[in-house]
Tab-separated table of C-alpha atoms in Angstrom:
chain	number	residue	atom	x	y	z
A	157	UNK	CA	175.417	-236.691	209.846
A	158	UNK	CA	173.756	-235.296	206.842
A	159	UNK	CA	172.488	-231.916	205.370
A	160	UNK	CA	169.670	-232.445	202.998
A	161	UNK	CA	167.933	-229.954	200.695
A	162	UNK	CA	164.440	-230.402	199.845
A	163	UNK	CA	163.257	-227.868	197.213
A	164	UNK	CA	161.267	-227.210	194.304
A	165	UNK	CA	162.407	-225.377	191.182
A	166	UNK	CA	160.729	-224.351	187.819
A	167	UNK	CA	162.062	-226.014	184.832
A	168	UNK	CA	164.649	-223.117	184.388
A	169	UNK	CA	165.729	-223.792	188.070
A	170	UNK	CA	164.127	-220.734	189.909
A	171	UNK	CA	162.685	-221.254	193.329
A	172	UNK	CA	160.622	-217.905	193.210
A	173	UNK	CA	159.515	-215.826	190.496
A	174	UNK	CA	160.427	-212.176	189.485
A	175	UNK	CA	158.447	-210.988	192.507
A	176	UNK	CA	159.878	-213.530	194.881
A	177	UNK	CA	156.433	-215.282	194.600
A	178	UNK	CA	155.981	-219.189	194.938
A	179	UNK	CA	152.156	-219.183	193.576
A	180	UNK	CA	153.573	-220.965	190.868
A	181	UNK	CA	154.398	-223.954	192.692
A	182	UNK	CA	150.323	-224.794	192.459
A	183	UNK	CA	150.181	-223.689	188.684
A	184	UNK	CA	150.043	-227.553	187.590
A	185	UNK	CA	146.313	-229.175	188.362
A	186	UNK	CA	146.226	-231.558	191.114
A	187	UNK	CA	149.245	-230.911	192.836
A	188	UNK	CA	147.777	-230.465	196.230
A	189	UNK	CA	147.058	-234.411	195.972
A	190	UNK	CA	150.458	-235.719	195.155
A	191	UNK	CA	152.583	-237.341	197.876
A	192	UNK	CA	156.191	-235.923	197.018
A	193	UNK	CA	157.729	-237.079	199.934
A	194	UNK	CA	157.761	-234.330	202.072
A	195	UNK	CA	156.047	-235.757	205.000
A	196	UNK	CA	158.906	-238.597	204.817
A	197	UNK	CA	161.417	-236.203	204.413
A	198	UNK	CA	160.382	-234.189	207.438
A	199	UNK	CA	160.192	-236.982	209.273
A	200	UNK	CA	163.758	-238.339	208.845
A	201	UNK	CA	165.193	-234.738	209.877
A	202	UNK	CA	165.597	-233.766	213.015
A	203	UNK	CA	165.825	-229.796	212.469
A	204	UNK	CA	165.443	-227.567	209.783
A	205	UNK	CA	168.247	-224.413	209.337
A	206	UNK	CA	166.541	-221.855	206.880
A	207	UNK	CA	167.337	-218.231	206.194
A	208	UNK	CA	166.009	-214.900	206.814
A	209	UNK	CA	164.071	-214.659	203.889
A	210	UNK	CA	162.378	-218.191	203.490
A	211	UNK	CA	161.386	-217.408	207.332
A	212	UNK	CA	159.601	-214.254	206.365
A	213	UNK	CA	158.053	-216.029	203.184
A	214	UNK	CA	156.609	-218.824	205.653
A	215	UNK	CA	155.430	-216.212	207.966
A	216	UNK	CA	153.521	-214.367	205.364
A	217	UNK	CA	151.564	-217.658	204.399
A	218	UNK	CA	147.798	-217.776	206.270
A	219	UNK	CA	148.298	-220.717	207.830
A	220	UNK	CA	149.593	-221.859	211.732
A	221	UNK	CA	153.180	-222.427	212.168
A	222	UNK	CA	154.262	-225.595	210.243
A	223	UNK	CA	156.631	-227.111	211.630
A	224	UNK	CA	156.971	-229.548	214.334
A	225	UNK	CA	160.681	-229.933	214.474
A	226	UNK	CA	163.313	-227.285	215.812
A	227	UNK	CA	164.046	-224.359	213.495
A	228	UNK	CA	167.189	-222.655	213.443
A	229	UNK	CA	167.218	-219.125	211.443
A	230	UNK	CA	170.433	-217.990	210.022
A	231	UNK	CA	170.448	-214.103	209.789
A	232	UNK	CA	173.316	-211.905	210.263
A	233	UNK	CA	170.762	-208.765	210.487
A	234	UNK	CA	167.892	-209.976	213.003
A	235	UNK	CA	168.844	-209.197	216.176
A	236	UNK	CA	165.800	-211.125	217.711
A	237	UNK	CA	163.165	-213.607	216.745
A	238	UNK	CA	159.904	-211.427	215.689
A	239	UNK	CA	157.296	-211.331	218.536
A	240	UNK	CA	155.144	-214.626	218.245
A	241	UNK	CA	157.632	-216.992	217.073
A	242	UNK	CA	159.652	-217.129	220.473
A	243	UNK	CA	160.016	-220.979	221.247
A	244	UNK	CA	159.553	-221.927	217.753
A	245	UNK	CA	162.714	-220.662	216.122
A	246	UNK	CA	166.306	-220.161	217.334
A	247	UNK	CA	168.360	-217.432	215.887
A	248	UNK	CA	172.044	-218.328	214.586
A	249	UNK	CA	174.521	-216.382	213.147
A	250	UNK	CA	178.352	-216.794	212.488
A	251	UNK	CA	180.290	-219.606	210.276
A	252	UNK	CA	178.423	-222.203	208.816
A	253	UNK	CA	180.701	-224.998	209.482
A	254	UNK	CA	180.904	-223.906	213.186
A	255	UNK	CA	176.696	-223.720	212.708
A	256	UNK	CA	176.712	-227.084	212.000
A	257	UNK	CA	179.120	-228.791	214.228
A	258	UNK	CA	177.322	-226.897	216.987
A	259	UNK	CA	173.815	-228.270	216.010
A	260	UNK	CA	175.605	-231.999	215.369
A	261	UNK	CA	176.958	-231.749	218.868
A	262	UNK	CA	173.633	-230.458	220.242
A	263	UNK	CA	172.111	-233.824	218.571
A	264	UNK	CA	170.960	-232.750	215.524
A	265	UNK	CA	172.223	-234.870	212.983
A	266	UNK	CA	169.847	-234.886	209.990
A	267	UNK	CA	169.513	-231.382	209.091
A	268	UNK	CA	166.706	-229.834	206.248
A	269	UNK	CA	168.320	-226.813	204.535
A	270	UNK	CA	165.767	-224.772	203.286
A	271	UNK	CA	165.996	-221.182	201.670
A	272	UNK	CA	167.695	-219.896	198.253
A	273	UNK	CA	170.934	-218.014	199.708
A	274	UNK	CA	171.256	-220.287	202.589
A	275	UNK	CA	171.369	-223.288	200.092
A	276	UNK	CA	173.838	-221.362	198.110
A	277	UNK	CA	176.086	-220.580	201.018
A	278	UNK	CA	176.097	-224.340	202.244
A	279	UNK	CA	177.024	-225.413	198.776
A	280	UNK	CA	179.706	-222.749	198.305
A	281	UNK	CA	181.295	-224.443	201.762
A	282	UNK	CA	180.477	-227.859	200.587
A	283	UNK	CA	178.362	-228.678	203.231
A	284	UNK	CA	175.312	-230.053	201.340
A	285	UNK	CA	175.401	-233.987	201.412
A	286	UNK	CA	172.189	-234.602	199.636
A	287	UNK	CA	169.579	-232.726	197.575
A	288	UNK	CA	165.976	-233.648	196.562
A	289	UNK	CA	164.741	-231.607	193.635
A	290	UNK	CA	161.251	-231.247	192.497
A	291	UNK	CA	160.904	-229.970	189.065
A	292	UNK	CA	157.709	-228.313	188.355
A	293	UNK	CA	157.114	-228.276	184.457
A	294	UNK	CA	157.059	-224.360	184.115
A	295	UNK	CA	159.417	-221.943	182.672
A	296	UNK	CA	159.434	-218.760	184.767
A	297	UNK	CA	162.306	-216.882	182.881
A	298	UNK	CA	163.673	-215.184	185.590
A	299	UNK	CA	163.560	-214.780	189.566
A	300	UNK	CA	165.507	-216.499	192.411
A	301	UNK	CA	167.732	-218.996	191.118
A	302	UNK	CA	168.379	-222.240	193.343
A	303	UNK	CA	171.810	-222.318	192.331
A	304	UNK	CA	174.587	-218.980	192.330
A	305	UNK	CA	177.962	-218.524	191.434
A	306	UNK	CA	180.365	-221.241	192.804
A	307	UNK	CA	184.171	-220.746	193.427
A	308	UNK	CA	184.274	-224.669	192.571
A	309	UNK	CA	182.359	-227.293	191.104
A	310	UNK	CA	180.996	-229.981	193.301
A	311	UNK	CA	179.800	-233.559	191.947
A	312	UNK	CA	176.755	-234.973	192.764
A	313	UNK	CA	174.884	-238.461	191.521
A	314	UNK	CA	171.208	-239.047	190.819
A	315	UNK	CA	170.536	-242.117	192.889
A	316	UNK	CA	166.857	-241.752	191.860
A	317	UNK	CA	164.168	-240.088	189.842
A	318	UNK	CA	160.474	-240.080	189.613
A	319	UNK	CA	157.691	-238.810	187.223
A	320	UNK	CA	154.351	-237.941	188.101
A	321	UNK	CA	151.613	-238.417	186.004
A	322	UNK	CA	151.072	-234.366	185.894
A	323	UNK	CA	154.731	-233.934	184.366
A	324	UNK	CA	156.414	-232.890	187.665
A	325	UNK	CA	159.681	-234.798	188.066
A	326	UNK	CA	161.602	-235.351	191.525
A	327	UNK	CA	165.493	-236.210	191.416
A	328	UNK	CA	167.424	-237.134	194.214
A	329	UNK	CA	171.134	-236.411	194.156
A	330	UNK	CA	174.111	-237.219	196.858
A	331	UNK	CA	177.408	-235.867	196.940
A	332	UNK	CA	180.258	-237.365	195.292
A	333	UNK	CA	183.237	-236.844	197.586
């Protein structure tokens, strides 16, 4: 059972800019044609666990629903799934450890954890087993940070790194317990 983060950050560690935008992800030429391992990653997972902000961002994209795997939406403020997303998203709230246990017991063993606050909350409870972080070589100077304040240090080991021709790099870290 693993909880895995797959995310892109700016060189200075932001996952969104000061306006909560992510257009900068495509600021480097030829990123559209790169295989950064997303398809392989999503194929290896059983389900996605994402926060409300990430869900709302995905809903704002001008595209069909991009996920073929079950999506579990964490929100303590939403009362119901927005119209049009019934059957695509399952709303969950409560203690993260209990949610993970519930999902694992339901057969979802490899969870893709997505969304800044969600990732931070999983880290605070030491629930992240692996992180695949793609760094886009741009300095945003502010925005939404991937990592927030933590009450404890968590050790990870970099087990692989890949550098792409356009300056993008991707590092894979596993939790050292």
